[in-house]
CSV table of C-alpha atoms and ligand atoms in Angstrom, one decimal:
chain,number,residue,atom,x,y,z
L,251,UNK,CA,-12.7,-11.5,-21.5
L,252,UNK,CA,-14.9,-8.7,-22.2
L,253,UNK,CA,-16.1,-5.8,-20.1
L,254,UNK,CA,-19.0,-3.0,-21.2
L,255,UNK,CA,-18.6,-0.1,-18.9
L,256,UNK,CA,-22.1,2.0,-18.9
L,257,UNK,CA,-21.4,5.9,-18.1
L,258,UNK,CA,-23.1,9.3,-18.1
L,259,UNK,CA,-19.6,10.7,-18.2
L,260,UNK,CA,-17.9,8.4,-20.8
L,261,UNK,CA,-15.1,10.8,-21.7
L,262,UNK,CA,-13.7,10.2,-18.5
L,263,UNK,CA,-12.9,6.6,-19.4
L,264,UNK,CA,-12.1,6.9,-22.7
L,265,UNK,CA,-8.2,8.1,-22.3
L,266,UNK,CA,-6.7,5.7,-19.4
L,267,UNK,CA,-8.5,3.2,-21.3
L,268,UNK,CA,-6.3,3.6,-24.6
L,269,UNK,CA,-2.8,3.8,-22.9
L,270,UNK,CA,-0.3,1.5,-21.1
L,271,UNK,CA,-1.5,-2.1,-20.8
L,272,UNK,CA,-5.3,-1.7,-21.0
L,273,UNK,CA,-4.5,-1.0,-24.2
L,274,UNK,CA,-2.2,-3.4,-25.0
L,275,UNK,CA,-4.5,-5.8,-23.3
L,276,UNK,CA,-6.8,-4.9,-26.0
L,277,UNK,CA,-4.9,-4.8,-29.0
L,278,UNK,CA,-3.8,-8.4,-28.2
L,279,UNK,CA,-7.8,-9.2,-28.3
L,280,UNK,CA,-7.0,-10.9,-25.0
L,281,UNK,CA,-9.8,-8.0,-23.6
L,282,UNK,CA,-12.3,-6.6,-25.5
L,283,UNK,CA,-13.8,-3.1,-23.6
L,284,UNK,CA,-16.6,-1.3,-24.5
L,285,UNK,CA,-17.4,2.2,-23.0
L,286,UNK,CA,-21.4,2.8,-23.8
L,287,UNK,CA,-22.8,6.1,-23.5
L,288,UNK,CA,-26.1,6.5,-21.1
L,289,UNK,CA,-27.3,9.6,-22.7
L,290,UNK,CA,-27.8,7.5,-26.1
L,291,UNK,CA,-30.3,6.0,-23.8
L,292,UNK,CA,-32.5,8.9,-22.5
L,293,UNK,CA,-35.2,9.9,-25.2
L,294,UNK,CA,-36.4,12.9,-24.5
L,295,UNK,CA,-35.8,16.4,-25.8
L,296,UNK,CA,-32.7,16.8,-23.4
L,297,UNK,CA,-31.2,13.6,-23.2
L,298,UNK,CA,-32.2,13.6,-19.7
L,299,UNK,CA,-30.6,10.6,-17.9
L,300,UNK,CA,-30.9,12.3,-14.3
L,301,UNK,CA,-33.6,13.6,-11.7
L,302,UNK,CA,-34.7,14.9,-8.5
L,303,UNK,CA,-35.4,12.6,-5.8
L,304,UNK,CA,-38.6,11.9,-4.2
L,305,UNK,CA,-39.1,12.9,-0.4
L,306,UNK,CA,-36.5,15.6,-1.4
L,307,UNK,CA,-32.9,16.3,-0.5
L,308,UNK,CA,-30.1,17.8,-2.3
L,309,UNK,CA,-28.3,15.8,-5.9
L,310,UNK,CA,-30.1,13.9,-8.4
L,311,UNK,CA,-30.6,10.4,-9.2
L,312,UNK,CA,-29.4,8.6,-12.4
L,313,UNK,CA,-33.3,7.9,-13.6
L,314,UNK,CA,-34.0,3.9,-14.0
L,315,UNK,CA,-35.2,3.7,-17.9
L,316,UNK,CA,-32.0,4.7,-19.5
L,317,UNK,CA,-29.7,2.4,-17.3
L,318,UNK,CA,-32.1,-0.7,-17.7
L,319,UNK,CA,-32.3,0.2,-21.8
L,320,UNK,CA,-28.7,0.1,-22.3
L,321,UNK,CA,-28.0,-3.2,-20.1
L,322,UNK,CA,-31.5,-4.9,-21.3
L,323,UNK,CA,-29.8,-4.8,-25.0
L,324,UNK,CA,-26.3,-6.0,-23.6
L,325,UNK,CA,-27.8,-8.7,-22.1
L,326,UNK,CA,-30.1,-9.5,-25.0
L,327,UNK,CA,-26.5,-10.2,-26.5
L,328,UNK,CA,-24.9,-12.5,-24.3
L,329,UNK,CA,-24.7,-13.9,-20.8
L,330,UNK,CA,-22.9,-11.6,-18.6
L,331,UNK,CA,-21.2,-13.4,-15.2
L,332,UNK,CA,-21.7,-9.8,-13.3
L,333,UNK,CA,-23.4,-6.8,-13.5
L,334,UNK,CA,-21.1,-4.6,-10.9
L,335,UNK,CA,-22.2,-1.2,-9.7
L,336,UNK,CA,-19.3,0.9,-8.3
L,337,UNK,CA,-20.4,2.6,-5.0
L,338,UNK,CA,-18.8,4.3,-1.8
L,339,UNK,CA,-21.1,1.3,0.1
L,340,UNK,CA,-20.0,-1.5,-1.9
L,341,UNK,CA,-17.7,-4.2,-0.9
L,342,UNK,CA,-14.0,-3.3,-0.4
L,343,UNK,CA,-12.5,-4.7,-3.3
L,344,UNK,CA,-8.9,-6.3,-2.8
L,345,UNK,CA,-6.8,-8.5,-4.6
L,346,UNK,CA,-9.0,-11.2,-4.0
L,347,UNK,CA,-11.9,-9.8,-5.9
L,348,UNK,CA,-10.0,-8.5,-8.7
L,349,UNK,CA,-8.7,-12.6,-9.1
L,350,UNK,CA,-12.0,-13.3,-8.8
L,351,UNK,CA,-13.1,-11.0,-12.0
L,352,UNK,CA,-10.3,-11.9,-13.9
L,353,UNK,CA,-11.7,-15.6,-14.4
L,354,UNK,CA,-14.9,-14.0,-15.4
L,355,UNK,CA,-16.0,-13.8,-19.3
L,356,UNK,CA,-18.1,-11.4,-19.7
L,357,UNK,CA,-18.5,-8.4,-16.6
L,358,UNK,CA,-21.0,-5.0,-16.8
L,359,UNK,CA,-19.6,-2.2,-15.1
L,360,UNK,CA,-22.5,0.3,-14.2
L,361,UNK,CA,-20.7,3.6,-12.9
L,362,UNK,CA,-23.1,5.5,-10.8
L,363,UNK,CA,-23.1,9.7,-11.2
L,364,UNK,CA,-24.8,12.4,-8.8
L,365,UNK,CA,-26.1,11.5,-5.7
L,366,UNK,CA,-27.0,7.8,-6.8
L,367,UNK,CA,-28.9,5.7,-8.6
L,368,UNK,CA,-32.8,4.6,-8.6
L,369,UNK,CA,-32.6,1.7,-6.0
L,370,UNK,CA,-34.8,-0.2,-8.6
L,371,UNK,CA,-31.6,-0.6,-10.6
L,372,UNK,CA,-29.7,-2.4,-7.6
L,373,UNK,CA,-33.0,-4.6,-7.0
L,374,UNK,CA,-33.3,-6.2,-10.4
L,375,UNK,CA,-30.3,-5.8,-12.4
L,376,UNK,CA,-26.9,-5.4,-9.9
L,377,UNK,CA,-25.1,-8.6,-8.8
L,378,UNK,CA,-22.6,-7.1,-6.9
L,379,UNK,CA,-21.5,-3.9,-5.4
L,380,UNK,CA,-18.1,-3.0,-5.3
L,381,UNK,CA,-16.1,0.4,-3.6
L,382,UNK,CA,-12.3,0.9,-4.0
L,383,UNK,CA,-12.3,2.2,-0.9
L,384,UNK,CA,-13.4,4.2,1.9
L,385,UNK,CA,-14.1,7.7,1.1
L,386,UNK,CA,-16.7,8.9,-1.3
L,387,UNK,CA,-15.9,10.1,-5.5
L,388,UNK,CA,-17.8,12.3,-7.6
L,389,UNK,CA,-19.3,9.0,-9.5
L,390,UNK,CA,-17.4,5.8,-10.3
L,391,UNK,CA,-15.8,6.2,-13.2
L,392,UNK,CA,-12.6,6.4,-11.7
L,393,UNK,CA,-13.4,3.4,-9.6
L,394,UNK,CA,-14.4,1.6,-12.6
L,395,UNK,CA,-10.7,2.7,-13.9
L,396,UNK,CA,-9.4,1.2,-11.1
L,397,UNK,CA,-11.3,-2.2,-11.1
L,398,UNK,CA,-10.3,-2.6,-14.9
L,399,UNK,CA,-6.7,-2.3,-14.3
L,400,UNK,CA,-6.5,-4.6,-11.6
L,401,UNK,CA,-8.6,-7.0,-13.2
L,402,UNK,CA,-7.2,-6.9,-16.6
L,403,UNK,CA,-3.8,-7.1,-15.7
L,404,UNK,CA,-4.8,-10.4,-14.8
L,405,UNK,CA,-6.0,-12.0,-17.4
L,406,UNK,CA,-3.4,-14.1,-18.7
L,407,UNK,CA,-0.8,-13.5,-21.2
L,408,UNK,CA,-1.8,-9.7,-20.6
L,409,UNK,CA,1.4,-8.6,-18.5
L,410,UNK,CA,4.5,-11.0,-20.2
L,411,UNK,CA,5.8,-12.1,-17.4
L,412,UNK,CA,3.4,-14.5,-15.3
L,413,UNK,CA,6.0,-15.1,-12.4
L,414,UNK,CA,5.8,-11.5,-11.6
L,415,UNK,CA,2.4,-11.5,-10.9
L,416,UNK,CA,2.7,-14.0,-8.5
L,417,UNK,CA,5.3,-11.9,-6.4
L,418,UNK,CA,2.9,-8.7,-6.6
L,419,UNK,CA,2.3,-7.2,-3.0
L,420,UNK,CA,-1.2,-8.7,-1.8
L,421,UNK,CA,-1.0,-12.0,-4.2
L,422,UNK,CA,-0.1,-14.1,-0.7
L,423,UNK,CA,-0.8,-11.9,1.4
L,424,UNK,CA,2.3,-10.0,1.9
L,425,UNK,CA,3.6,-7.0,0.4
L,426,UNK,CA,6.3,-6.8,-2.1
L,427,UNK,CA,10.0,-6.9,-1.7
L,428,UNK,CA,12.4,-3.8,-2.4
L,429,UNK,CA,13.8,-3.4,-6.2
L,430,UNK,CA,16.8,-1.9,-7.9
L,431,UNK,CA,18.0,-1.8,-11.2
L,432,UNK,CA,21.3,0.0,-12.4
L,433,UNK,CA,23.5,2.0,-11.5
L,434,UNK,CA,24.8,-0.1,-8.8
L,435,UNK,CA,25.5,3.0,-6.5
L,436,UNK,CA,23.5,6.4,-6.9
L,437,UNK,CA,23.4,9.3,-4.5
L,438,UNK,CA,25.8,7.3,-2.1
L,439,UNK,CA,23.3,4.3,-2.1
L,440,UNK,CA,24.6,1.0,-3.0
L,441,UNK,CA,22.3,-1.9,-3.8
L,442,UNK,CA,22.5,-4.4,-1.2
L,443,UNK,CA,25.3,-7.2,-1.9
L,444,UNK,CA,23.2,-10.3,-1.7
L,445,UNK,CA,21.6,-9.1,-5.3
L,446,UNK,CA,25.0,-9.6,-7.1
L,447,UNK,CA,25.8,-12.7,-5.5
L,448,UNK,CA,24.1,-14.5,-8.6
L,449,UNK,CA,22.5,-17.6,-5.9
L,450,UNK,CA,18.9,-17.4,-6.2
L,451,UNK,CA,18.0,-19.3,-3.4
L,452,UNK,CA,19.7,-16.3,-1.1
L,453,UNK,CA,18.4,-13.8,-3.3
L,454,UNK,CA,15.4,-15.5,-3.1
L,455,UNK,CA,15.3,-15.8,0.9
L,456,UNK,CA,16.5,-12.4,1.6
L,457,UNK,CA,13.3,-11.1,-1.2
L,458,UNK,CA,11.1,-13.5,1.4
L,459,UNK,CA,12.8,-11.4,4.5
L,460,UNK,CA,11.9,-8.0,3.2
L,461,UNK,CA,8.8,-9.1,2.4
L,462,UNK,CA,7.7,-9.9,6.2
L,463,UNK,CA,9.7,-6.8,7.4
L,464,UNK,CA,7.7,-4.4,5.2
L,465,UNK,CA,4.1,-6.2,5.8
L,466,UNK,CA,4.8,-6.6,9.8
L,467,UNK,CA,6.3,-2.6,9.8
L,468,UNK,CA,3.6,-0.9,7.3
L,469,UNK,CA,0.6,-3.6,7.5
L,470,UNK,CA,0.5,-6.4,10.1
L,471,UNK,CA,-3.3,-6.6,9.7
L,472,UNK,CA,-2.5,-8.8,6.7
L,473,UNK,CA,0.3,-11.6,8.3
L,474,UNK,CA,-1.7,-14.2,8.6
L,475,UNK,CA,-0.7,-17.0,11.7
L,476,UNK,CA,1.8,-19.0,9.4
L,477,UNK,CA,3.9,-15.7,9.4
L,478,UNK,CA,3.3,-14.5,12.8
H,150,ADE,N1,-18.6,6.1,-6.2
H,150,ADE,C1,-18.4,7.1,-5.4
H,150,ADE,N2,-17.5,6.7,-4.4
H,150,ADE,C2,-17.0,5.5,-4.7
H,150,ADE,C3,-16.1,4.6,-4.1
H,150,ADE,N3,-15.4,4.9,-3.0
H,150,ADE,N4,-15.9,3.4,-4.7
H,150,ADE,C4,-16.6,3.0,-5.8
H,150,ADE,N5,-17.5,3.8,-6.4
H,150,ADE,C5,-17.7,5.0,-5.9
């Protein structure tokens, strides 16, 4: 898979993207990323990539020539599956989506800065819209951060263990069970006897109970009729 994030503010992305298992992702050439700098597209004197808007109001707009420059070129390159712009009034992405993505072969990330972006970018080049969520960022770099790492953990043989994908909170719709690892008692807490008993199919079951008591206490919006 590959993904081409396009950014005013590129040293934003540049440092989560070289640690933990981004960048093992992409050392293991499972993930090629690319972080491309807008103001390489702006030509003038100032490397302008931004301006006022017309009819007024306060923030600028990212300007429409350097954003279609840089993704023109990608796509003169090769056939991209989506070309995703992060913003506050995107979809919500979920789980879902980031499954979605992870299938995908080739994605363009277009993080907006300032106010917004010319709308002529959305019209003719954006396929989809995406917000992590419900509350508004200083641009979406950090939601591009976000989208990455769910995504990318997903391609496969990315995280080592496949099965434990599978038991991640959201993956069926219920949250995740409670771990422990050793000691067997700290700070007068004991981890609970089933997890000793070396039978999986009651380890397994009780993992399964915990799983509906957590999503019906902290979100029953997601139990779905087969677990009501
Ligand atoms: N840009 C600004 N706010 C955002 C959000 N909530 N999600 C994605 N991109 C954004």
């Amino acid at each position: 898979m590959r993904i081409d994030i396009v950014s005013g503010l590129p040293k934003l992305l540049s440092s989560p993207l070289n640690n933990s298992i981004i960048n093992r992702a992409k050392k293991s050439k499972k993930v090629l990323i690319r972080i491309h700098n807008l103001r390489k597209h702006a030509h003038d004197r100032h490397r302008t990539i931004d301006d006022t808007p017309y009819g007024g109001g306060a923030g600028m707009i990212l300007k429409p020539e350097p954003v279609f420059e840089c993704i023109e070129n990608l796509q003169k390159r090769r056939k991209y599956d989506e070309i995703i712009y992060l913003t506050a009034d995107g979809e919500r992405f979920n789980q879902k989506i980031a499954n979605e993505l992870s299938l995908q072969k080739n994605l363009i990330l277009l993080c907006g800065h300032y106010k917004g972006i010319d709308d002529r970018i959305r019209q003719k080049l954006i396929t989809r819209e995406i917000s992590i969520g419900d509350y508004v960022l200083t641009g979406g770099e950090l939601a591009a951060l976000v989208v990455v790492d769910a995504v990318v953990r997903l391609v496969p043989g990315v995280v080592g263990d496949s099965e434990s994908l599978l038991s991640d909170s959201f993956q069926d719709g219920l949250l995740d069970a409670p771990y422990y690892t050793k000691p067997l008692e700290y700070k007068g807490l004991k981890v609970p006897e089933v997890l000793l008993s070396g039978d999986h199919k009651k380890i397994e079951k009780w993992r399964q109970e915990q799983r509906l008591k957590k999503t019906r206490e902290r979100r029953p919006d997601l139990l779905t009729q087969e677990y009501k």
